[in-house]
């Protein structure tokens, strides 16, 4: 579909932003349907999240045999995951392997941060420009910029005067950090901190953990891959991948629950939670009972089970009480997965600091000063999260020429149709974006589903000599209303989470992911496509 000029670069059919798992698969699929495509990546390497997040303990919380591409059976049969859950170096190695195996690198530009994306209505073309001024033009634009790719260091006064070293989890030095013998402070107690704290505690002379909000964490029970488990899993890989398509989070074996937590005797419920605790993993809990995230009383049964576990592990009752979350339903914030997190607070060299009751006031030359005390530190690790879901898109000046920027259009919160497209922005697609189940699912599963939908859509357009697709505002309004209605029927909006934009001062509080489940979402996407792309304006 591309036209070759003699001394000009041939114009692309598709430009893709981001060379993580999403952008790389998008490139592969675009090639497969005969489109010319190129990926622009801000980082110095491919891998996205797994390129940047190299902090100690970085690991996926979905089992490695599930958290991998499903599109190529030979790939999934041949690849060997060393552990039950993939560690960052292993996942990055896998991504590098996929890039080589499918010859993707030749169409990836590294160290090329996209600064602007402008659509020219008359020419029906997107022009993207890098921060260095390189421009590229394409008919379609796919944003695979990720949901947790804009690290956020809170604007504590005085950070610039700190004489020690400090790091953010999402910008971790590739060569690693040696904390041996140092007095270290970790700020934050989300999924990231919960993974890094047990390992930093083993190195540091002393570790202070600055906690504002306690989080629920479950044991991972990570282990080396059991060859028999792997063999049996791979023997039924295809069936499992098919099954995953109709499940709540895109993971096989975890079907939509039918039982209420309140409809069975307390002892039976406890037995079930204990079984899940011993098995390890978060999805078992999330899909344990149908009212887990719908009914406060049902949710409280699981929350209290985990609080009791915390109290049984942590020896100091005051510390245990601080670690036991009481201000949000379990699962309404991302449920964390750990290896020895609560046990770490039994170490003599670890202190939990409550910065809810006495907030951090400033960073000094020698450490952190809270409203209550001063802590001397040699190094600090900020596990303070990301401007999630919309951050990476907001950083790029995306607009239709002469029109407002997307960041302006989304001032009151993101508005999409199916989480894949945005009214007013033709020929523009987002992978795993707001309004889709992306972050509430096995990400690679959603990446494949979204990308396949986009690929089918482009084939549909080409087959009918159509040049433009744009969602109708009414269809987007109805989708946003549906996303909100589904979320409002759950306990999710009760938590101050990054799903709500609550971690970024001034960000509108809107629940962004679609929590109707992967299976239901896929059915809706399929229905829309089958109905001649209902809700979209298609034109020549
Ligand atoms: O970030 P977070 P994260 N003063 O936003 C605290 C994925 N992930 O990087 O809750 C003091 O969850 C903040 O406190 P509060 C996963 O989807 C997956 O940990 O705002 N504290 C919170 O404790 C996850 O959800 C995996 O009160 C401040 C922490 O910093 C997502 O990434 C592993 C503060 C931020 O927690 C993000 O996780 C890791 C301040 N001013 C990450 N500002 C796995 O797959 C912020 N905080 C296992």
XYZ file of C-alpha atoms and ligand atoms in Angstrom:
588
model
C 0.000 0.000 0.000
C 2.979 2.298 0.231
C 4.246 4.492 -2.539
C 7.984 4.554 -3.174
C 9.647 7.863 -3.998
C 13.042 7.874 -5.720
C 15.102 9.804 -3.180
C 12.474 10.325 -0.482
C 11.806 7.772 2.173
C 8.799 5.707 1.172
C 5.741 6.780 3.066
C 4.584 4.298 5.661
C 1.196 2.728 6.025
C 1.487 2.558 9.790
C 3.627 4.251 12.393
C 3.764 2.610 15.802
C 4.918 4.317 18.978
C 6.595 2.128 21.581
C 8.708 -1.021 21.210
C 7.405 -2.936 24.183
C 5.410 -6.129 23.903
C 2.562 -4.142 22.290
C 4.520 -2.244 19.654
C 6.553 -5.265 18.609
C 3.480 -7.401 18.101
C 1.795 -4.555 16.217
C 4.777 -4.389 13.860
C 4.616 -8.136 13.296
C 0.877 -8.038 12.555
C 1.090 -5.021 10.262
C 3.728 -6.769 8.200
C 1.589 -9.906 8.104
C -1.292 -7.992 6.485
C 1.042 -6.410 3.961
C 1.405 -2.982 5.523
C 4.657 -1.101 5.774
C 5.258 -0.125 9.378
C 7.928 1.297 11.646
C 8.229 1.537 15.406
C 9.609 4.555 17.269
C 10.910 3.898 20.756
C 12.121 6.424 23.335
C 14.404 3.926 25.079
C 17.807 2.726 24.023
C 16.489 -0.825 23.721
C 13.306 -2.747 23.054
C 11.126 -4.193 25.807
C 9.133 -1.250 27.174
C 8.224 -1.888 30.813
C 10.733 -4.725 30.946
C 13.491 -2.530 29.552
C 13.006 0.213 32.136
C 11.933 -1.599 35.306
C 15.180 -3.284 36.376
C 14.792 -2.748 40.098
C 15.660 -5.657 42.441
C 12.931 -8.282 42.428
C 11.143 -7.022 39.290
C 9.007 -9.917 38.196
C 5.651 -10.484 36.546
C 2.715 -11.442 38.768
C 1.163 -13.687 36.112
C 2.645 -17.102 35.514
C 5.258 -17.152 32.778
C 3.536 -19.843 30.699
C 0.524 -17.499 30.492
C 2.400 -14.178 30.303
C 3.832 -14.745 26.840
C 2.722 -14.370 23.241
C 0.142 -16.852 22.001
C 0.330 -15.996 18.302
C 2.946 -18.544 17.307
C 2.668 -22.098 18.500
C 6.283 -23.007 17.726
C 7.439 -20.041 19.809
C 5.371 -20.974 22.836
C 6.350 -24.628 22.568
C 10.065 -23.970 22.199
C 10.596 -21.179 24.686
C 11.635 -22.357 28.136
C 10.740 -20.236 31.131
C 13.096 -20.938 34.023
C 10.621 -20.052 36.781
C 6.936 -20.095 37.612
C 6.863 -16.277 37.314
C 9.095 -14.513 34.809
C 11.813 -12.295 36.292
C 12.631 -9.052 34.477
C 15.889 -10.326 32.907
C 14.155 -13.456 31.623
C 11.209 -11.531 30.185
C 13.563 -9.073 28.488
C 15.557 -12.011 27.082
C 12.300 -13.443 25.741
C 11.339 -10.142 24.091
C 14.786 -9.911 22.486
C 14.388 -13.461 21.229
C 10.987 -12.681 19.701
C 12.396 -9.573 18.006
C 15.191 -11.646 16.440
C 13.045 -14.634 15.605
C 10.553 -12.508 13.676
C 13.179 -10.119 12.306
C 11.538 -7.093 13.895
C 14.553 -4.945 14.748
C 15.122 -3.583 11.248
C 11.904 -1.554 11.558
C 12.483 -0.251 15.074
C 14.099 3.155 15.694
C 15.587 3.327 19.170
C 16.386 6.483 21.162
C 13.604 8.133 19.193
C 11.115 9.742 21.547
C 8.018 10.922 19.725
C 7.203 14.503 20.710
C 4.335 15.364 18.363
C 1.742 13.542 16.288
C -0.317 15.715 13.952
C -3.048 14.585 11.598
C -3.659 16.471 8.372
C -7.316 16.002 7.409
C -6.846 16.969 3.750
C -3.902 14.696 3.170
C -5.357 12.041 5.508
C -1.899 11.505 6.991
C -0.335 11.455 10.422
C 3.056 13.124 10.806
C 5.018 12.201 13.886
C 8.126 14.065 14.937
C 10.792 12.870 17.336
C 12.339 15.052 20.022
C 15.388 15.267 17.709
C 13.276 16.594 14.862
C 13.043 13.505 12.647
C 9.630 13.359 10.965
C 7.721 10.374 9.667
C 4.410 10.286 7.843
C 1.932 7.442 7.786
C -1.714 6.767 7.064
C -2.403 5.137 10.402
C -0.954 5.667 13.841
C -0.876 3.049 16.597
C 0.034 4.076 20.119
C 1.655 1.231 22.027
C 3.025 3.595 24.619
C 2.122 1.535 27.673
C 0.146 2.299 30.791
C 2.877 2.495 33.368
C 5.613 4.177 31.408
C 5.655 7.707 32.803
C 7.500 7.448 36.129
C 6.481 9.814 38.857
C 8.802 11.144 41.525
C 6.737 13.216 43.921
C 7.809 16.849 44.076
C 9.232 16.699 47.580
C 11.033 19.957 48.266
C 14.800 19.614 48.553
C 15.375 16.523 46.424
C 18.088 18.323 44.475
C 20.161 18.868 47.600
C 20.302 15.221 48.657
C 23.977 14.228 48.734
C 23.370 10.496 48.390
C 22.067 8.670 45.332
C 18.419 8.269 44.483
C 16.550 6.152 41.967
C 13.037 5.669 40.602
C 11.934 2.065 40.065
C 10.863 2.798 36.505
C 14.199 4.346 35.496
C 16.482 1.875 37.216
C 20.147 1.824 36.084
C 20.818 -1.074 33.738
C 24.003 -1.947 35.598
C 22.034 -2.387 38.845
C 22.598 -0.749 42.216
C 24.633 -2.147 45.068
C 23.108 -1.130 48.400
C 25.566 -3.138 50.472
C 26.306 -1.442 53.762
C 24.127 1.599 53.002
C 21.318 3.236 54.921
C 18.489 3.049 52.400
C 15.025 4.594 52.256
C 12.268 3.139 50.051
C 9.330 5.461 49.476
C 6.099 3.705 48.543
C 4.516 0.350 49.291
C 2.824 -0.578 46.006
C 3.532 -3.689 43.868
C 6.987 -2.403 42.976
C 8.136 -1.562 46.507
C 6.764 -4.853 47.776
C 9.020 -6.672 45.326
C 12.159 -4.637 45.966
C 11.970 -4.289 49.780
C 12.849 -7.905 50.726
C 15.919 -7.838 48.455
C 17.162 -4.388 49.418
C 16.749 -5.386 53.075
C 19.210 -8.235 52.508
C 21.874 -5.791 51.277
C 21.328 -2.604 53.205
C 22.861 -1.755 56.550
C 19.462 -0.406 57.459
C 16.271 -0.007 55.447
C 13.555 2.508 56.237
C 10.273 1.917 54.385
C 8.124 5.034 54.094
C 4.513 3.848 53.873
C 1.552 6.117 53.227
C -1.010 3.426 52.377
C -0.767 -0.224 53.313
C -1.448 -2.661 50.481
C -2.766 -6.192 50.371
C -0.110 -8.614 49.215
C -0.311 -12.348 48.613
C 2.515 -14.867 48.441
C 3.806 -15.635 44.946
C 5.257 -19.033 45.817
C 7.645 -18.633 42.960
C 9.751 -21.677 42.143
C 11.886 -23.121 39.378
C 9.733 -24.378 36.523
C 8.611 -27.919 37.202
C 9.380 -29.891 34.004
C 6.302 -32.082 34.384
C 4.034 -29.052 34.883
C 5.586 -27.402 31.829
C 5.155 -30.521 29.706
C 1.507 -30.922 30.660
C 0.816 -27.210 30.162
C 2.433 -27.159 26.731
C 0.564 -30.299 25.689
C -2.635 -28.300 25.968
C -1.344 -24.840 25.117
C -3.789 -24.230 22.266
C -6.805 -25.204 24.339
C -5.604 -23.030 27.205
C -5.088 -19.994 24.966
C -8.593 -20.454 23.552
C -10.049 -20.785 27.025
C -8.255 -17.622 28.185
C -10.212 -15.620 25.596
C -13.478 -16.074 27.471
C -12.203 -15.608 31.016
C -12.373 -12.478 33.216
C -8.665 -11.614 33.013
C -7.406 -13.533 29.985
C -5.735 -16.338 31.936
C -6.686 -19.981 31.417
C -7.975 -21.979 34.346
C -9.608 -18.954 35.973
C -13.185 -18.918 34.747
C -15.841 -16.461 35.915
C -16.856 -17.532 39.430
C -20.469 -18.465 40.089
C -20.535 -18.826 43.899
C -21.077 -16.051 46.401
C -18.617 -15.782 49.295
C -21.587 -15.267 51.579
C -23.583 -18.260 50.408
C -21.278 -20.868 51.940
C -20.361 -21.657 55.558
C -17.509 -19.555 56.989
C -15.274 -22.620 57.480
C -15.602 -23.621 53.841
C -14.788 -20.075 52.733
C -11.736 -19.987 55.002
C -10.570 -23.315 53.610
C -10.839 -21.896 50.100
C -8.833 -18.769 50.984
C -6.218 -20.893 52.738
C -5.932 -23.138 49.686
C -5.453 -20.079 47.451
C -2.914 -18.561 49.868
C -0.918 -21.785 49.773
C -1.138 -22.021 45.968
C 0.202 -18.490 45.503
C -0.804 -15.877 42.935
C -3.434 -13.170 42.827
C -5.909 -14.361 40.205
C -7.223 -17.184 42.367
C -8.312 -14.652 44.968
C -9.702 -12.217 42.417
C -11.836 -14.943 40.873
C -12.593 -16.811 44.099
C -16.182 -15.675 44.481
C -18.498 -13.767 42.176
C -19.065 -11.005 44.718
C -15.384 -10.567 45.659
C -15.314 -7.091 44.104
C -19.033 -6.410 44.099
C -20.149 -6.722 47.682
C -18.514 -5.113 50.677
C -19.367 -7.890 53.107
C -18.113 -10.580 50.719
C -14.939 -8.609 50.088
C -14.365 -8.119 53.793
C -14.173 -11.891 54.338
C -11.092 -12.034 52.095
C -9.642 -8.772 53.416
C -9.856 -10.009 56.985
C -8.310 -13.340 56.011
C -5.252 -11.522 54.637
C -5.066 -9.155 57.624
C -4.985 -12.189 59.934
C -2.155 -13.633 57.849
C -0.205 -10.378 58.196
C -0.707 -10.419 61.964
C 0.453 -14.026 62.114
C 3.637 -13.303 60.138
C 4.782 -9.939 61.528
C 6.020 -10.314 65.102
C 5.629 -6.714 66.273
C 1.862 -6.177 66.652
C 2.136 -2.412 66.065
C 4.002 -2.956 62.807
C 1.540 -5.666 61.757
C -1.356 -3.292 62.378
C 0.280 -0.607 60.230
C 0.817 -3.123 57.446
C -2.779 -4.399 57.556
C -4.807 -2.338 55.063
C -8.104 -1.010 56.331
C -8.960 1.838 53.996
C -9.859 0.081 50.767
C -11.502 -3.171 49.669
C -9.054 -5.946 48.834
C -8.443 -6.035 45.079
C -9.771 -2.517 44.475
C -6.135 -1.437 44.163
C -3.792 -3.701 42.276
C -3.374 -6.788 44.444
C 0.346 -7.250 45.107
C 2.360 -10.428 44.934
C 5.426 -10.958 47.061
C 8.213 -13.211 48.159
C 8.871 -12.690 51.850
C 7.478 -9.151 52.054
C 5.774 -9.272 55.447
C 8.558 -11.480 56.872
C 11.025 -8.697 56.017
C 9.593 -6.551 58.813
C 10.837 -9.114 61.318
C 14.436 -8.207 60.439
C 16.387 -6.037 62.846
C 17.625 -3.803 60.038
C 14.167 -2.828 58.724
C 11.949 -0.040 60.058
C 8.472 0.846 58.836
C 7.762 4.577 58.910
C 4.153 5.724 58.793
C 4.036 8.753 56.519
C 0.250 8.846 56.572
C 0.208 10.193 60.139
C 3.439 12.183 59.675
C 3.935 13.002 55.967
C 7.257 13.558 54.273
C 7.988 17.279 54.547
C 11.245 17.528 52.639
C 14.366 15.842 51.433
C 17.429 17.160 53.196
C 21.104 16.875 52.264
C 21.301 13.743 54.368
C 17.914 12.094 54.152
C 14.178 12.492 54.642
C 12.420 14.741 57.130
C 8.843 13.863 57.980
C 6.438 15.838 60.143
C 7.654 13.731 63.059
C 11.360 12.926 62.599
C 14.452 13.031 60.436
C 15.967 9.920 58.826
C 19.611 9.772 57.761
C 20.002 7.958 54.465
C 22.768 7.177 51.976
C 20.407 6.192 49.164
C 16.725 6.436 48.316
C 14.553 4.341 46.033
C 11.291 5.887 44.939
C 8.698 3.236 44.162
C 6.152 5.997 43.827
C 4.442 4.798 40.681
C 3.507 6.282 37.356
C 1.214 8.752 35.664
C -0.775 5.699 34.675
C -2.797 4.940 31.563
C -2.907 8.434 30.092
C 0.546 9.742 31.100
C 2.478 8.600 28.032
C -0.214 9.892 25.660
C -0.409 13.215 27.491
C 3.334 13.694 27.073
C 3.015 13.659 23.281
C 1.409 16.615 21.555
C -1.259 14.678 19.671
C -3.727 16.717 17.634
C -5.581 17.151 14.389
C -3.901 20.129 12.678
C -5.555 23.314 13.892
C -7.417 21.492 16.668
C -6.891 21.030 20.385
C -4.309 18.595 21.794
C -5.532 15.244 23.050
C -4.367 16.208 26.543
C -6.788 19.139 26.352
C -9.626 17.030 24.937
C -9.092 14.557 27.804
C -8.819 17.224 30.497
C -11.797 15.794 32.343
C -10.695 12.194 31.775
C -10.071 9.881 28.816
C -12.871 9.219 26.335
C -12.525 6.379 23.866
C -14.626 4.034 21.831
C -13.891 0.434 22.855
C -10.694 1.707 24.473
C -9.142 1.416 21.009
C -10.041 4.646 19.241
C -10.739 8.284 20.093
C -13.479 10.489 18.623
C -12.019 13.391 16.666
C -8.759 11.520 15.968
C -9.139 9.554 12.716
C -6.978 6.570 11.808
C -5.550 6.574 15.323
C -5.483 3.514 17.564
C -4.417 2.828 21.123
C -3.354 -0.588 22.403
C -4.450 -1.528 25.951
C -5.579 2.041 26.557
C -8.139 3.543 28.935
C -11.628 2.152 28.377
C -10.205 -1.305 27.640
C -9.508 -4.134 30.079
C -5.742 -3.887 29.325
C -4.363 -3.231 32.789
C -6.998 -5.471 34.354
C -5.953 -8.437 32.260
C -3.020 -10.569 31.246
C -1.441 -7.742 29.282
C -0.021 -9.771 26.416
C -3.402 -11.383 25.891
C -5.000 -7.940 25.538
C -2.139 -6.682 23.365
C -2.786 -9.505 20.917
C -6.546 -9.055 20.958
C -6.384 -5.288 20.420
C -3.774 -5.554 17.697
C -5.620 -8.322 15.890
C -8.779 -6.209 15.988
C -6.883 -3.252 14.515
C -5.300 -5.454 11.828
C -8.706 -6.865 10.842
C -10.081 -3.332 10.750
C -7.324 -2.143 8.399
C -7.903 -5.142 6.133
C -11.618 -4.306 6.117
C -10.881 -0.713 5.089
C -8.477 -1.773 2.367
C -10.921 -4.332 0.966
C -13.542 -1.623 0.521
C -11.185 1.105 -0.674
C -11.896 3.061 2.483
C -9.224 5.431 3.709
C -10.490 6.716 7.006
C -12.025 5.404 10.208
C -13.163 7.556 13.080
C -15.461 6.737 15.979
C -18.718 8.645 16.200
C -18.979 10.821 19.321
C -22.297 9.188 20.270
C -20.730 5.717 20.157
C -17.873 6.922 22.327
C -20.291 8.550 24.783
C -22.213 5.294 25.054
C -18.973 3.334 25.570
C -17.738 5.688 28.276
C -21.139 5.453 29.989
C -20.926 1.662 29.834
C -17.354 1.609 31.204
C -18.468 3.857 34.072
C -21.640 1.894 34.784
C -19.702 -1.375 34.977
C -17.095 0.195 37.296
C -19.743 1.864 39.465
C -21.368 -1.487 40.131
C -18.081 -2.683 41.682
C -15.956 -1.742 44.666
C -13.119 -0.433 42.461
C -14.009 3.261 42.698
C -13.753 3.047 46.516
C -9.953 3.068 46.415
C -7.570 5.931 45.729
C -5.763 4.013 43.029
C -3.873 4.788 39.855
C -6.855 3.206 38.051
C -8.670 6.352 39.223
C -5.820 8.757 38.505
C -5.811 9.387 42.264
C -2.022 9.184 42.609
C -1.365 12.233 40.457
C -2.222 15.584 42.047
C -4.727 17.456 39.874
C -5.518 14.493 37.614
C -9.280 14.007 37.109
C -10.660 11.167 39.184
C -12.179 8.907 36.598
C -12.067 5.141 36.726
C -10.147 4.345 33.530
C -9.991 0.587 32.856
C -12.921 -1.497 31.593
C -13.715 -4.061 34.281
C -16.441 -5.991 32.493
C -13.902 -8.757 31.840
C -11.774 -9.845 28.922
C -14.367 -12.300 27.597
C -17.218 -9.772 27.586
C -15.001 -7.099 26.076
C -13.767 -9.347 23.300
C -17.370 -10.229 22.432
C -18.252 -6.527 22.182
C -15.276 -5.804 19.918
C -16.202 -8.743 17.702
C -19.844 -7.630 17.540
C -18.891 -4.109 16.471
C -16.618 -5.411 13.703
C -19.200 -7.933 12.484
C -21.813 -5.182 12.323
C -19.782 -3.291 9.721
C -17.850 -1.386 12.393
C -20.922 -0.065 14.132
C -20.307 3.306 15.761
C -17.541 4.280 13.356
C -17.667 6.672 10.433
C -15.839 5.020 7.534
C -14.998 7.079 4.481
C -12.909 7.150 1.318
O 3.166 2.142 41.925
P 1.858 2.403 42.821
P 3.991 0.797 41.676
N 4.501 10.144 49.786
O 1.238 3.644 42.263
C 3.412 5.817 47.287
C 2.427 -2.690 38.017
N 3.450 -3.529 38.595
O 5.142 1.137 40.848
O -0.954 4.538 47.901
C 4.482 8.871 50.194
O 1.019 1.184 42.916
C 1.982 5.386 47.134
O 1.233 5.669 48.299
P -0.382 5.915 48.189
C 1.139 -2.950 38.757
O 0.067 -2.847 37.890
C 3.310 -4.863 38.456
O 4.211 0.062 42.944
O -0.569 6.851 47.011
N 4.186 7.823 49.427
C 2.174 3.905 46.856
O 2.427 3.181 48.027
C 1.169 -1.846 39.772
O -0.074 -1.547 40.345
C 4.208 -5.682 39.045
O -0.758 6.473 49.473
C 3.896 8.084 48.139
C 3.439 3.917 46.002
O 4.110 5.137 46.263
C 1.737 -0.723 38.974
O 2.765 -1.348 38.211
C 5.250 -5.180 39.766
C 3.904 9.375 47.612
C 3.122 3.857 44.531
O 2.458 2.669 44.242
C 2.323 0.419 39.738
O 3.004 -0.093 40.859
C 5.378 -3.818 39.894
C 4.213 10.432 48.497
N 4.211 11.705 48.087
C 4.470 -2.997 39.308
N 3.573 9.311 46.304
C 4.025 -7.125 38.912
O 3.669 -7.645 37.884
C 3.372 8.019 46.033
N 3.565 7.267 47.140
C 4.269 -7.929 40.083
